[in-house]
Amino acid sequence: MDGHKTAWKLTLAYDGTDFHGWQIQPGKPTIQRTLAEAIANITSERVLPQGSGRTDAGVHAEGQVASFELAAPIPPDNLQRALNRILPSSIRVATAEHAPPGFHARHSAVAKTYRYRIFQGPVCPPFLSRYVSRRELPLELEAMQAAARQVTGEHDFTSFAASDPDRNARIQSMHQPDAAPTGKLGNIRCIELSEWATAELPSFEPLHCIPEESFLWVYTVRGNGFLHHMVRNLVGTFLEIGAGRLSPGDIPAILNARDRGMAGPTAPACGLCLVNVQYGTRDCAGCPAGEV
């Protein structure tokens, strides 16, 4: 080989239930480890695929993106078929394609869309149970919609972040004499779309086990950056509002507090899915794309 390597972009779908998230962890099954081992099996090359975001244990994906480089001259269709033969059925390669030089699944992303699904009712159907968070008590949709509208736009979402390991470095850089102006101090992320909606229940016939009073609540959020656990912490807070323990009017105070203790609990991982990642023109002003 002449040493030339080709940049690759894979789009992945996976059921995250049986994995300890995306990132490699010693002695634990992860998406990144499983994919790296499959690539090595096919090409005999050791690579560490970079994901658009490090999804947590139990989080699913319909459009996770991974990038890496290979020296092997393999056609994209062949790589896709070979990977899908080797990977477990819970991980599928939807597309495999060559990427421009310098492409990085995370750093090149300009926006991501997540979906959180909640089944509300006494009996959750088995074909949904791995992909939804379950609630038995009724929820007030109007209140949750009002709360979601208040986080649309650019805000400091520190109150909804599990942790921010880069925050100290960012604060320090802002006190350097030659530091470029960064605007507001804190974790600034822009949410472009933030809404609750109802969805039709997928159905098999007959559905004798599904009571008529059951609902599927779907929260969809699109933004150019997300902090650790941010979507799940937003949903956990919205659920507190839907249950009447908080009100939509509490959202501004929670945002302004920049205190994780002011927001609601973290919603379960099983309801969260990374829907897609956008690359190309940055159409959502603010900071770079982050991760959940």
Coordinates of C-alpha atoms in Angstrom, one line a residue:
M1 CA 0.0 0.0 0.0
D2 CA 1.2 3.6 -0.7
G3 CA 0.1 4.9 2.7
H4 CA -2.9 6.8 1.3
K5 CA -6.0 6.5 3.5
T6 CA -9.6 7.3 2.6
A7 CA -12.0 9.1 5.0
W8 CA -15.2 7.2 5.7
K9 CA -18.6 8.2 7.0
L10 CA -21.1 5.5 8.3
T11 CA -24.7 6.2 9.3
L12 CA -25.7 3.7 12.0
A13 CA -29.0 2.6 13.6
Y14 CA -28.9 0.7 16.9
D15 CA -30.8 -0.6 19.8
G16 CA -28.8 0.7 22.8
T17 CA -30.5 -1.5 25.4
D18 CA -27.7 -4.1 25.7
F19 CA -24.8 -1.7 25.3
H20 CA -23.0 0.5 27.8
G21 CA -23.3 3.5 25.5
W22 CA -21.1 4.5 22.5
Q23 CA -17.7 5.0 24.0
I24 CA -15.3 2.1 24.6
Q25 CA -15.2 1.1 28.3
P26 CA -12.9 -1.7 29.7
G27 CA -14.7 -5.0 29.8
K28 CA -18.1 -3.7 28.7
P29 CA -19.9 -4.0 25.4
T30 CA -20.2 -0.6 23.6
I31 CA -21.2 0.5 20.1
Q32 CA -17.8 1.9 19.4
R33 CA -15.9 -1.2 20.4
T34 CA -18.3 -3.5 18.5
L35 CA -18.0 -1.4 15.3
A36 CA -14.2 -1.2 15.6
E37 CA -13.9 -4.9 16.0
A38 CA -16.1 -5.5 13.0
I39 CA -14.0 -3.2 10.9
A40 CA -10.8 -4.9 12.0
N41 CA -12.3 -8.3 11.2
I42 CA -13.0 -7.1 7.6
T43 CA -9.9 -5.0 6.8
S44 CA -7.3 -6.1 9.4
E45 CA -7.0 -2.4 10.2
R46 CA -7.3 -1.1 13.8
V47 CA -9.3 2.1 13.8
L48 CA -11.3 3.9 16.5
P49 CA -14.5 5.2 14.9
Q50 CA -15.5 8.6 16.0
G51 CA -19.2 9.2 16.7
S52 CA -21.2 12.4 16.3
G53 CA -22.0 12.0 20.0
R54 CA -21.3 9.7 22.9
T55 CA -24.8 8.3 23.5
D56 CA -25.2 6.9 27.0
A57 CA -26.0 3.4 28.1
G58 CA -29.5 2.4 26.9
V59 CA -29.8 5.3 24.4
H60 CA -30.8 4.4 20.9
A61 CA -30.0 5.8 17.5
E62 CA -31.6 6.0 14.1
G63 CA -29.0 8.2 12.5
Q64 CA -25.7 8.1 14.5
V65 CA -22.7 9.0 12.3
A66 CA -19.2 7.5 12.6
S67 CA -16.0 8.6 10.9
F68 CA -12.6 6.9 10.5
E69 CA -9.9 6.3 7.8
L70 CA -9.0 3.1 6.0
A71 CA -6.1 2.2 3.7
A72 CA -8.0 -0.8 2.3
P73 CA -9.5 0.0 -1.1
I74 CA -13.0 -1.4 -0.4
P75 CA -16.1 -0.2 -2.3
P76 CA -18.7 1.4 0.0
D77 CA -21.4 -1.1 -0.8
N78 CA -19.1 -4.0 0.0
L79 CA -18.1 -2.5 3.3
Q80 CA -21.7 -1.9 4.3
R81 CA -22.7 -5.5 3.4
A82 CA -19.7 -7.0 5.2
L83 CA -20.3 -5.0 8.3
N84 CA -24.0 -5.9 8.5
R85 CA -23.0 -9.6 8.2
I86 CA -20.6 -9.4 11.1
L87 CA -22.3 -6.9 13.4
P88 CA -25.0 -8.0 15.8
S89 CA -28.6 -7.5 14.6
S90 CA -29.0 -4.7 17.2
I91 CA -26.5 -2.6 15.1
R92 CA -27.1 -1.8 11.5
V93 CA -25.1 0.2 9.0
A94 CA -27.7 2.2 7.1
T95 CA -25.2 3.8 4.7
A96 CA -21.4 3.7 4.1
E97 CA -19.7 6.3 2.0
H98 CA -16.4 8.1 1.4
A99 CA -16.1 11.4 3.2
P100 CA -14.2 14.6 2.3
P101 CA -10.7 14.8 3.8
G102 CA -10.8 16.1 7.3
F103 CA -14.4 15.0 7.9
H104 CA -15.1 14.3 11.6
A105 CA -18.4 12.9 12.7
R106 CA -18.6 15.2 15.7
H107 CA -16.5 18.3 14.9
S108 CA -18.1 18.6 11.4
A109 CA -21.7 18.4 12.6
V110 CA -23.8 21.5 12.6
A111 CA -27.0 20.2 14.2
K112 CA -28.5 17.1 15.7
T113 CA -32.1 16.0 16.3
Y114 CA -33.2 13.8 19.2
R115 CA -36.5 12.3 20.0
Y116 CA -37.8 11.2 23.5
R117 CA -40.8 8.9 23.7
I118 CA -43.0 8.3 26.7
F119 CA -45.7 5.7 26.9
Q120 CA -48.5 6.8 29.3
G121 CA -50.9 4.1 30.4
P122 CA -51.4 1.0 32.6
V123 CA -50.0 -1.6 30.2
C124 CA -47.0 -0.9 27.9
P125 CA -47.0 -3.1 24.8
P126 CA -43.9 -5.4 24.6
F127 CA -42.9 -4.1 21.1
L128 CA -42.5 -0.6 22.6
S129 CA -41.1 -1.4 26.0
R130 CA -37.4 -1.2 25.1
Y131 CA -37.8 2.2 23.3
V132 CA -40.0 4.3 25.6
S133 CA -40.1 5.6 29.1
R134 CA -43.2 4.5 30.9
R135 CA -45.6 6.6 33.0
E136 CA -48.9 5.3 34.5
L137 CA -50.4 8.7 35.7
P138 CA -51.9 11.2 33.3
L139 CA -49.7 14.1 32.0
E140 CA -50.9 17.6 31.1
L141 CA -49.7 18.1 27.5
E142 CA -50.5 21.8 27.3
A143 CA -48.3 22.6 30.3
M144 CA -45.4 20.5 28.8
Q145 CA -45.8 22.3 25.4
A146 CA -45.7 25.7 27.2
A147 CA -42.5 24.7 29.0
A148 CA -40.8 23.3 25.8
R149 CA -41.5 26.6 24.0
Q150 CA -39.5 28.5 26.7
V151 CA -36.3 26.6 26.0
T152 CA -36.4 27.3 22.2
G153 CA -33.5 29.7 21.3
E154 CA -30.1 30.3 22.8
H155 CA -29.8 29.9 26.5
D156 CA -27.3 28.9 29.2
F157 CA -28.4 25.3 29.9
T158 CA -26.1 24.7 32.9
S159 CA -29.2 23.8 35.0
F160 CA -29.9 20.9 32.6
A161 CA -26.3 19.6 32.3
A162 CA -25.0 16.6 34.2
S163 CA -21.5 17.9 34.0
D164 CA -19.3 20.1 31.8
P165 CA -15.6 19.1 32.0
D166 CA -14.6 21.9 29.6
R167 CA -16.2 24.8 31.6
N168 CA -13.1 25.6 33.7
A169 CA -10.9 25.7 30.7
R170 CA -13.4 28.0 28.9
I171 CA -13.6 30.4 31.9
Q172 CA -9.8 30.5 32.2
S173 CA -9.5 31.3 28.5
M174 CA -12.0 34.2 28.8
H175 CA -9.6 35.8 31.4
Q176 CA -6.6 35.8 29.0
P177 CA -5.8 39.2 27.7
D178 CA -5.9 38.1 24.1
A179 CA -8.9 35.9 24.4
A180 CA -11.5 36.3 21.7
P181 CA -14.8 37.6 22.9
T182 CA -17.2 34.7 23.5
G183 CA -20.3 36.6 24.7
K184 CA -22.2 35.2 27.6
L185 CA -20.2 33.2 30.2
G186 CA -21.6 29.7 30.6
N187 CA -22.8 26.8 28.5
I188 CA -24.6 28.4 25.6
R189 CA -26.5 26.0 23.3
C190 CA -29.1 26.8 20.7
I191 CA -32.3 24.8 20.4
E192 CA -34.0 25.5 17.1
L193 CA -36.9 23.1 17.4
S194 CA -38.4 22.0 20.7
E195 CA -41.9 20.6 20.8
W196 CA -44.2 18.0 22.3
A197 CA -46.7 16.0 20.2
T198 CA -48.8 12.9 20.4
A199 CA -48.1 10.0 18.0
E200 CA -50.1 7.1 16.8
L201 CA -49.3 3.9 18.6
P202 CA -47.7 1.3 16.3
S203 CA -50.1 -1.6 16.2
F204 CA -50.4 -5.3 15.6
E205 CA -53.9 -6.9 15.3
P206 CA -55.6 -7.6 17.6
L207 CA -54.5 -5.2 20.4
H208 CA -56.6 -6.5 23.2
C209 CA -53.8 -5.7 25.7
I210 CA -53.7 -2.0 25.0
P211 CA -56.3 0.0 26.9
E212 CA -57.9 2.9 25.1
E213 CA -56.6 5.4 27.6
S214 CA -53.0 4.9 26.6
F215 CA -51.0 7.6 24.9
L216 CA -47.5 7.9 23.3
W217 CA -46.0 11.3 24.0
V218 CA -43.1 12.3 21.7
Y219 CA -40.7 15.2 22.4
T220 CA -38.5 16.3 19.5
V221 CA -35.6 18.6 19.9
R222 CA -33.1 19.9 17.3
G223 CA -30.1 22.1 18.1
N224 CA -26.5 22.9 17.3
G225 CA -25.2 21.7 20.6
F226 CA -26.2 19.6 23.6
L227 CA -24.6 19.1 27.0
H228 CA -24.3 15.8 28.8
H229 CA -27.7 14.4 29.7
M230 CA -29.3 17.7 28.6
V231 CA -32.2 16.3 26.7
R232 CA -33.0 13.7 29.4
N233 CA -32.8 16.5 32.1
L234 CA -35.1 18.7 30.0
V235 CA -37.6 15.9 29.6
G236 CA -37.4 15.0 33.3
T237 CA -38.3 18.6 34.1
F238 CA -41.1 18.7 31.6
L239 CA -42.5 15.6 33.2
E240 CA -42.5 17.3 36.6
I241 CA -44.5 20.1 34.9
G242 CA -46.8 17.6 33.2
A243 CA -47.5 16.0 36.6
G244 CA -48.2 19.4 38.2
R245 CA -45.2 19.4 40.6
L246 CA -43.7 22.3 38.7
S247 CA -45.2 24.9 36.4
P248 CA -44.2 26.2 33.0
G249 CA -43.5 29.6 34.6
D250 CA -40.6 28.0 36.6
I251 CA -38.5 27.4 33.5
P252 CA -37.0 31.0 33.3
A253 CA -35.9 30.7 37.0
I254 CA -34.4 27.3 36.4
L255 CA -32.4 28.5 33.4
N256 CA -31.2 31.6 35.2
A257 CA -30.1 29.6 38.3
R258 CA -27.4 27.7 36.4
D259 CA -27.9 25.0 39.0
R260 CA -28.6 21.4 38.2
G261 CA -30.4 21.0 41.5
M262 CA -33.1 23.4 40.3
A263 CA -34.3 21.2 37.4
G264 CA -36.2 18.0 37.4
P265 CA -34.7 14.4 37.5
T266 CA -33.0 12.8 34.6
A267 CA -35.4 10.9 32.4
P268 CA -34.6 7.2 31.7
A269 CA -32.2 6.5 28.9
C270 CA -34.5 4.0 27.1
G271 CA -36.8 6.7 25.8
L272 CA -34.1 8.7 24.0
C273 CA -33.1 8.3 20.4
L274 CA -30.6 10.2 18.2
V275 CA -32.6 10.7 15.1
N276 CA -30.2 12.4 12.7
V277 CA -27.1 14.5 12.4
Q278 CA -26.8 17.4 10.0
Y279 CA -23.7 18.4 8.1
G280 CA -23.0 21.3 5.8
T281 CA -24.1 24.9 6.2
R282 CA -24.5 26.0 9.8
D283 CA -28.1 27.3 9.8
C284 CA -28.5 27.6 13.6
A285 CA -26.4 30.4 15.1
G286 CA -24.4 29.8 18.2
C287 CA -21.8 27.4 19.5
P288 CA -20.5 24.2 17.9
A289 CA -22.4 21.0 18.0
G290 CA -22.0 19.1 21.2
E291 CA -23.2 15.8 22.5
V292 CA -25.7 14.1 24.9

